[in-house]
PDB file of C-alpha atoms in Angstrom:
ATOM      1  CA  MET A 269       8.940 -25.786  43.006  1.00 51.00           C
ATOM      2  CA  SER A 270       9.410 -26.533  39.335  1.00 53.00           C
ATOM      3  CA  SER A 271      11.518 -29.354  38.070  1.00 77.00           C
ATOM      4  CA  ARG A 272      13.450 -29.046  34.880  1.00 81.00           C
ATOM      5  CA  PRO A 273      12.564 -31.367  32.014  1.00 85.00           C
ATOM      6  CA  LEU A 274      14.735 -34.434  31.597  1.00 81.00           C
ATOM      7  CA  THR A 275      17.428 -34.361  28.969  1.00 88.00           C
ATOM      8  CA  ARG A 276      17.414 -37.001  26.238  1.00 84.00           C
ATOM      9  CA  ALA A 277      20.364 -38.701  27.903  1.00 84.00           C
ATOM     10  CA  GLU A 278      18.467 -38.837  31.224  1.00 85.00           C
ATOM     11  CA  GLN A 279      15.348 -40.162  29.508  1.00 86.00           C
ATOM     12  CA  ARG A 280      17.392 -42.832  27.757  1.00 87.00           C
ATOM     13  CA  GLN A 281      19.109 -43.826  31.007  1.00 89.00           C
ATOM     14  CA  ARG A 282      15.761 -44.167  32.802  1.00 90.00           C
ATOM     15  CA  THR A 283      14.303 -46.219  29.967  1.00 90.00           C
ATOM     16  CA  GLU A 284      17.373 -48.487  29.870  1.00 91.00           C
ATOM     17  CA  SER A 285      17.143 -48.952  33.645  1.00 91.00           C
ATOM     18  CA  ARG A 286      13.448 -49.884  33.401  1.00 93.00           C
ATOM     19  CA  ILE A 287      14.166 -52.332  30.580  1.00 93.00           C
ATOM     20  CA  LEU A 288      17.044 -53.925  32.481  1.00 90.00           C
ATOM     21  CA  ALA A 289      15.004 -54.237  35.689  1.00 89.00           C
ATOM     22  CA  ALA A 290      12.085 -55.765  33.759  1.00 92.00           C
ATOM     23  CA  ALA A 291      14.431 -58.175  31.974  1.00 90.00           C
ATOM     24  CA  LYS A 292      15.975 -59.301  35.273  1.00 86.00           C
ATOM     25  CA  ARG A 293      12.538 -59.960  36.751  1.00 85.00           C
ATOM     26  CA  LEU A 294      11.225 -61.840  33.729  1.00 88.00           C
ATOM     27  CA  PHE A 295      14.365 -63.902  33.100  1.00 84.00           C
ATOM     28  CA  ALA A 296      14.334 -64.871  36.793  1.00 80.00           C
ATOM     29  CA  GLU A 297      10.607 -65.678  36.805  1.00 82.00           C
ATOM     30  CA  VAL A 298      10.130 -67.468  33.478  1.00 84.00           C
ATOM     31  CA  GLY A 299      13.574 -68.138  31.998  1.00 81.00           C
ATOM     32  CA  TYR A 300      15.182 -67.093  28.738  1.00 82.00           C
ATOM     33  CA  ASP A 301      12.810 -68.719  26.265  1.00 83.00           C
ATOM     34  CA  ARG A 302       9.580 -67.378  27.749  1.00 86.00           C
ATOM     35  CA  ALA A 303      10.885 -63.867  28.459  1.00 87.00           C
ATOM     36  CA  THR A 304      10.212 -62.366  25.047  1.00 92.00           C
ATOM     37  CA  VAL A 305      11.375 -58.922  23.960  1.00 93.00           C
ATOM     38  CA  ARG A 306       7.716 -57.890  23.718  1.00 94.00           C
ATOM     39  CA  ALA A 307       7.003 -59.107  27.281  1.00 94.00           C
ATOM     40  CA  ILE A 308      10.070 -57.289  28.600  1.00 93.00           C
ATOM     41  CA  ALA A 309       9.019 -54.077  26.813  1.00 94.00           C
ATOM     42  CA  THR A 310       5.487 -54.369  28.222  1.00 94.00           C
ATOM     43  CA  GLU A 311       6.870 -54.907  31.726  1.00 93.00           C
ATOM     44  CA  ALA A 312       9.152 -51.875  31.269  1.00 93.00           C
ATOM     45  CA  GLU A 313       6.298 -49.791  29.843  1.00 93.00           C
ATOM     46  CA  THR A 314       8.191 -49.065  26.666  1.00 93.00           C
ATOM     47  CA  ASP A 315       8.313 -50.045  23.013  1.00 91.00           C
ATOM     48  CA  PRO A 316       9.977 -53.325  21.902  1.00 91.00           C
ATOM     49  CA  GLY A 317      11.936 -51.291  19.347  1.00 91.00           C
ATOM     50  CA  LEU A 318      13.665 -49.413  22.166  1.00 90.00           C
ATOM     51  CA  VAL A 319      14.687 -52.700  23.793  1.00 91.00           C
ATOM     52  CA  MET A 320      16.428 -53.671  20.574  1.00 92.00           C
ATOM     53  CA  ARG A 321      17.885 -50.209  20.000  1.00 91.00           C
ATOM     54  CA  TYR A 322      19.392 -49.957  23.496  1.00 91.00           C
ATOM     55  CA  PHE A 323      20.566 -53.550  23.903  1.00 89.00           C
ATOM     56  CA  GLY A 324      21.003 -54.814  20.331  1.00 88.00           C
ATOM     57  CA  SER A 325      19.500 -58.268  20.814  1.00 86.00           C
ATOM     58  CA  LYS A 326      17.764 -60.458  23.344  1.00 86.00           C
ATOM     59  CA  ASP A 327      21.047 -62.331  23.902  1.00 81.00           C
ATOM     60  CA  LYS A 328      22.903 -59.106  24.715  1.00 81.00           C
ATOM     61  CA  LEU A 329      20.111 -58.004  27.047  1.00 85.00           C
ATOM     62  CA  PHE A 330      20.228 -61.392  28.756  1.00 83.00           C
ATOM     63  CA  ALA A 331      23.995 -61.199  29.176  1.00 75.00           C
ATOM     64  CA  GLU A 332      23.650 -57.854  30.937  1.00 78.00           C
ATOM     65  CA  ALA A 333      20.569 -58.782  32.976  1.00 77.00           C
ATOM     66  CA  ALA A 334      21.803 -62.174  34.106  1.00 68.00           C
ATOM     67  CA  GLY A 335      25.312 -61.182  35.081  1.00 63.00           C
ATOM     68  CA  PHE A 336      26.049 -62.222  38.633  1.00 60.00           C
ATOM     69  CA  GLU A 337      26.446 -59.356  41.057  1.00 59.00           C
ATOM     70  CA  ALA A 338      29.994 -58.949  42.285  1.00 60.00           C
ATOM     71  CA  GLU A 339      30.535 -60.583  45.638  1.00 70.00           C
ATOM     72  CA  GLU A 340      32.896 -59.580  48.383  1.00 78.00           C
ATOM     73  CA  LEU A 341      36.291 -61.220  48.133  1.00 84.00           C
ATOM     74  CA  ILE A 342      37.040 -64.034  50.555  1.00 88.00           C
ATOM     75  CA  ALA A 343      39.986 -63.364  52.857  1.00 87.00           C
ATOM     76  CA  GLY A 344      41.697 -64.697  55.938  1.00 90.00           C
ATOM     77  CA  THR A 345      42.026 -68.119  57.491  1.00 92.00           C
ATOM     78  CA  PRO A 346      39.938 -71.130  56.440  1.00 92.00           C
ATOM     79  CA  GLU A 347      37.744 -70.524  59.520  1.00 93.00           C
ATOM     80  CA  GLN A 348      37.191 -66.890  58.502  1.00 93.00           C
ATOM     81  CA  ALA A 349      36.560 -67.950  54.885  1.00 92.00           C
ATOM     82  CA  ALA A 350      33.855 -70.390  56.028  1.00 93.00           C
ATOM     83  CA  GLU A 351      32.111 -67.597  57.940  1.00 94.00           C
ATOM     84  CA  GLN A 352      32.363 -65.209  54.984  1.00 93.00           C
ATOM     85  CA  LEU A 353      30.872 -67.844  52.666  1.00 93.00           C
ATOM     86  CA  LEU A 354      28.056 -68.454  55.160  1.00 94.00           C
ATOM     87  CA  ALA A 355      27.376 -64.707  55.327  1.00 94.00           C
ATOM     88  CA  ALA A 356      27.234 -64.516  51.520  1.00 90.00           C
ATOM     89  CA  LEU A 357      24.752 -67.413  51.485  1.00 91.00           C
ATOM     90  CA  GLU A 358      22.658 -65.738  54.169  1.00 93.00           C
ATOM     91  CA  ASP A 359      22.504 -62.567  52.052  1.00 90.00           C
ATOM     92  CA  LYS A 360      21.327 -64.602  49.042  1.00 86.00           C
ATOM     93  CA  LEU A 361      18.653 -66.294  51.157  1.00 90.00           C
ATOM     94  CA  ALA A 362      17.451 -63.011  52.692  1.00 89.00           C
ATOM     95  CA  ALA A 363      16.698 -61.361  49.350  1.00 83.00           C
ATOM     96  CA  ALA A 364      16.245 -63.224  46.088  1.00 76.00           C
ATOM     97  CA  PRO A 365      19.434 -62.840  44.023  1.00 76.00           C
ATOM     98  CA  ILE A 366      17.568 -61.836  40.856  1.00 75.00           C
ATOM     99  CA  ASP A 367      20.659 -61.812  38.625  1.00 71.00           C
ATOM    100  CA  ALA A 368      21.687 -65.314  39.668  1.00 72.00           C
ATOM    101  CA  LEU A 369      18.127 -66.644  39.478  1.00 76.00           C
ATOM    102  CA  ALA A 370      17.786 -65.339  35.927  1.00 75.00           C
ATOM    103  CA  SER A 371      20.848 -67.328  34.903  1.00 75.00           C
ATOM    104  CA  ILE A 372      19.954 -70.421  36.906  1.00 76.00           C
ATOM    105  CA  ARG A 373      16.387 -70.640  35.604  1.00 75.00           C
ATOM    106  CA  SER A 374      17.556 -70.071  32.033  1.00 77.00           C
ATOM    107  CA  MET A 375      20.615 -72.317  32.041  1.00 76.00           C
ATOM    108  CA  PHE A 376      18.652 -75.454  31.211  1.00 76.00           C
ATOM    109  CA  THR A 377      17.354 -74.056  27.911  1.00 75.00           C
ATOM    110  CA  HIS A 378      19.935 -71.454  26.941  1.00 76.00           C
ATOM    111  CA  PRO A 379      23.608 -72.459  26.580  1.00 75.00           C
ATOM    112  CA  GLU A 380      24.912 -68.938  27.225  1.00 71.00           C
ATOM    113  CA  ALA A 381      23.127 -68.947  30.587  1.00 70.00           C
ATOM    114  CA  ALA A 382      24.815 -72.212  31.547  1.00 75.00           C
ATOM    115  CA  ASP A 383      28.171 -70.688  30.594  1.00 76.00           C
ATOM    116  CA  GLU A 384      27.365 -67.595  32.694  1.00 71.00           C
ATOM    117  CA  VAL A 385      26.512 -69.683  35.784  1.00 72.00           C
ATOM    118  CA  ARG A 386      29.565 -71.886  35.392  1.00 78.00           C
ATOM    119  CA  SER A 387      31.894 -68.936  34.806  1.00 78.00           C
ATOM    120  CA  ALA A 388      30.620 -67.076  37.871  1.00 74.00           C
ATOM    121  CA  MET A 389      30.847 -70.174  40.056  1.00 78.00           C
ATOM    122  CA  VAL A 390      34.329 -71.146  38.859  1.00 83.00           C
ATOM    123  CA  SER A 391      35.605 -67.626  39.471  1.00 82.00           C
ATOM    124  CA  ARG A 392      34.148 -67.636  42.996  1.00 81.00           C
ATOM    125  CA  GLN A 393      35.451 -71.159  43.614  1.00 87.00           C
ATOM    126  CA  GLN A 394      38.998 -70.272  42.558  1.00 90.00           C
ATOM    127  CA  GLN A 395      39.021 -67.182  44.742  1.00 87.00           C
ATOM    128  CA  ALA A 396      37.642 -69.046  47.783  1.00 90.00           C
ATOM    129  CA  ALA A 397      39.986 -72.018  47.325  1.00 91.00           C
ATOM    130  CA  GLN A 398      42.968 -69.787  48.081  1.00 91.00           C
ATOM    131  CA  HIS A 399      41.702 -69.514  51.657  1.00 92.00           C
ATOM    132  CA  LEU A 400      40.644 -73.093  52.369  1.00 90.00           C
ATOM    133  CA  ALA A 401      42.701 -75.858  53.922  1.00 85.00           C
ATOM    134  CA  GLY A 402      44.301 -78.828  52.246  1.00 84.00           C
ATOM    135  CA  ASP A 403      45.685 -79.897  48.906  1.00 89.00           C
ATOM    136  CA  ASP A 404      42.095 -80.349  47.790  1.00 91.00           C
ATOM    137  CA  ALA A 405      41.036 -76.723  48.403  1.00 92.00           C
ATOM    138  CA  ASP A 406      39.441 -76.497  44.956  1.00 93.00           C
ATOM    139  CA  LEU A 407      37.262 -79.523  45.750  1.00 93.00           C
ATOM    140  CA  ARG A 408      36.330 -77.992  49.106  1.00 93.00           C
ATOM    141  CA  ALA A 409      35.402 -74.675  47.444  1.00 93.00           C
ATOM    142  CA  GLY A 410      33.385 -76.527  44.810  1.00 93.00           C
ATOM    143  CA  LEU A 411      31.416 -78.397  47.469  1.00 94.00           C
ATOM    144  CA  ILE A 412      30.628 -75.184  49.335  1.00 94.00           C
ATOM    145  CA  GLY A 413      29.565 -73.626  46.025  1.00 91.00           C
ATOM    146  CA  ALA A 414      27.309 -76.608  45.320  1.00 92.00           C
ATOM    147  CA  LEU A 415      25.713 -76.305  48.773  1.00 94.00           C
ATOM    148  CA  THR A 416      25.193 -72.587  48.192  1.00 91.00           C
ATOM    149  CA  ILE A 417      23.600 -72.899  44.767  1.00 87.00           C
ATOM    150  CA  GLY A 418      21.560 -75.868  45.981  1.00 92.00           C
ATOM    151  CA  ALA A 419      20.161 -73.831  48.873  1.00 94.00           C
ATOM    152  CA  VAL A 420      19.303 -70.927  46.539  1.00 90.00           C
ATOM    153  CA  ILE A 421      17.620 -73.229  44.000  1.00 89.00           C
ATOM    154  CA  GLY A 422      15.780 -75.100  46.737  1.00 93.00           C
ATOM    155  CA  ARG A 423      14.492 -71.895  48.313  1.00 92.00           C
ATOM    156  CA  TYR A 424      13.580 -69.803  45.282  1.00 88.00           C
ATOM    157  CA  LEU A 425      13.057 -72.103  42.298  1.00 86.00           C
ATOM    158  CA  LEU A 426      11.907 -75.399  43.813  1.00 88.00           C
ATOM    159  CA  GLN A 427      10.379 -73.718  46.886  1.00 90.00           C
ATOM    160  CA  LEU A 428      11.059 -76.775  49.026  1.00 94.00           C
ATOM    161  CA  ASP A 429       8.983 -77.100  52.167  1.00 95.00           C
ATOM    162  CA  GLY A 430      10.809 -75.765  55.184  1.00 94.00           C
ATOM    163  CA  LEU A 431      13.599 -74.188  53.148  1.00 95.00           C
ATOM    164  CA  ARG A 432      11.214 -71.797  51.342  1.00 93.00           C
ATOM    165  CA  ASP A 433       9.997 -70.123  54.540  1.00 94.00           C
ATOM    166  CA  ALA A 434      12.919 -70.597  56.932  1.00 96.00           C
ATOM    167  CA  GLU A 435      14.742 -67.606  58.321  1.00 96.00           C
ATOM    168  CA  PRO A 436      18.106 -67.220  56.545  1.00 95.00           C
ATOM    169  CA  GLU A 437      19.878 -67.232  59.923  1.00 96.00           C
ATOM    170  CA  ARG A 438      18.339 -70.621  60.757  1.00 97.00           C
ATOM    171  CA  ILE A 439      19.506 -72.103  57.460  1.00 96.00           C
ATOM    172  CA  THR A 440      23.075 -70.884  57.874  1.00 96.00           C
ATOM    173  CA  ALA A 441      23.094 -72.041  61.507  1.00 96.00           C
ATOM    174  CA  LEU A 442      22.257 -75.558  60.330  1.00 96.00           C
ATOM    175  CA  LEU A 443      24.910 -75.391  57.591  1.00 95.00           C
ATOM    176  CA  ARG A 444      27.638 -73.822  59.761  1.00 95.00           C
ATOM    177  CA  SER A 445      29.303 -77.047  60.881  1.00 94.00           C
ATOM    178  CA  ALA A 446      29.159 -78.474  57.338  1.00 95.00           C
ATOM    179  CA  PHE A 447      30.794 -75.350  55.878  1.00 95.00           C
ATOM    180  CA  HIS A 448      33.507 -75.430  58.545  1.00 94.00           C
ATOM    181  CA  ASP A 449      34.099 -79.172  58.157  1.00 94.00           C
ATOM    182  CA  ILE A 450      34.470 -78.711  54.407  1.00 94.00           C
ATOM    183  CA  ALA A 451      36.551 -75.522  54.627  1.00 93.00           C
ATOM    184  CA  HIS A 452      39.150 -76.718  57.117  1.00 90.00           C
ATOM    185  CA  GLY A 453      38.237 -80.075  58.612  1.00 84.00           C
ATOM    186  CA  VAL A 454      40.121 -83.313  58.249  1.00 77.00           C
ATOM    187  CA  PRO A 455      38.464 -85.597  55.682  1.00 74.00           C
ATOM    188  CA  GLN A 456      36.842 -88.607  57.269  1.00 72.00           C
ATOM    189  CA  THR A 457      37.113 -92.076  55.817  1.00 72.00           C
ATOM    190  CA  ALA A 458      33.930 -94.041  55.397  1.00 71.00           C
ATOM    191  CA  PRO A 459      33.388 -96.832  57.911  1.00 75.00           C
ATOM    192  CA  ASP A 460      33.742-100.350  56.564  1.00 75.00           C
ATOM    193  CA  ARG A 461      30.568-101.442  54.876  1.00 70.00           C
ATOM    194  CA  PRO A 462      29.048-104.733  55.843  1.00 72.00           C
ATOM    195  CA  ALA A 463      29.441-107.385  53.179  1.00 63.00           C
TER     196      ALA A 463
END
């Protein structure tokens, strides 16, 4: 069984895919500043010149590598939205979200990464808010987003004890009532504080 040689277009596509995969891994592992073009090329087993030829610049490569994967749209009642948001969190906890981690790790040293994280979160927040209860649905969606990103950071970047090794189902089980309270519960007033 003989296989035909790859066309130039196929070779280019494979090389671009290797470069992009290497960039995602390195940006997620070491952040923007430490993921050099040379290191990415070495990881991709290619020449640094090809990285620049195919992607134009490190910034353009980062923008493509660190783009958040599209998530399923939230739909239904506030109760259903809470469960969908929990399922999305569980998916992120089950397998490291490399795209998001690349942006999160890099956002403290690279302004474009911070913009990428904020843009992705605001878009998700606005879409989720349409399905949450109350006049403060945007606040509720923002809080759920903060819990989600906090759990991802705690598990993958900070590697917090307990959270790092917990089964994703256990984590979402513990967060279920909080997500539901935020998504559709009645806000509670704080008890009077002693003087």
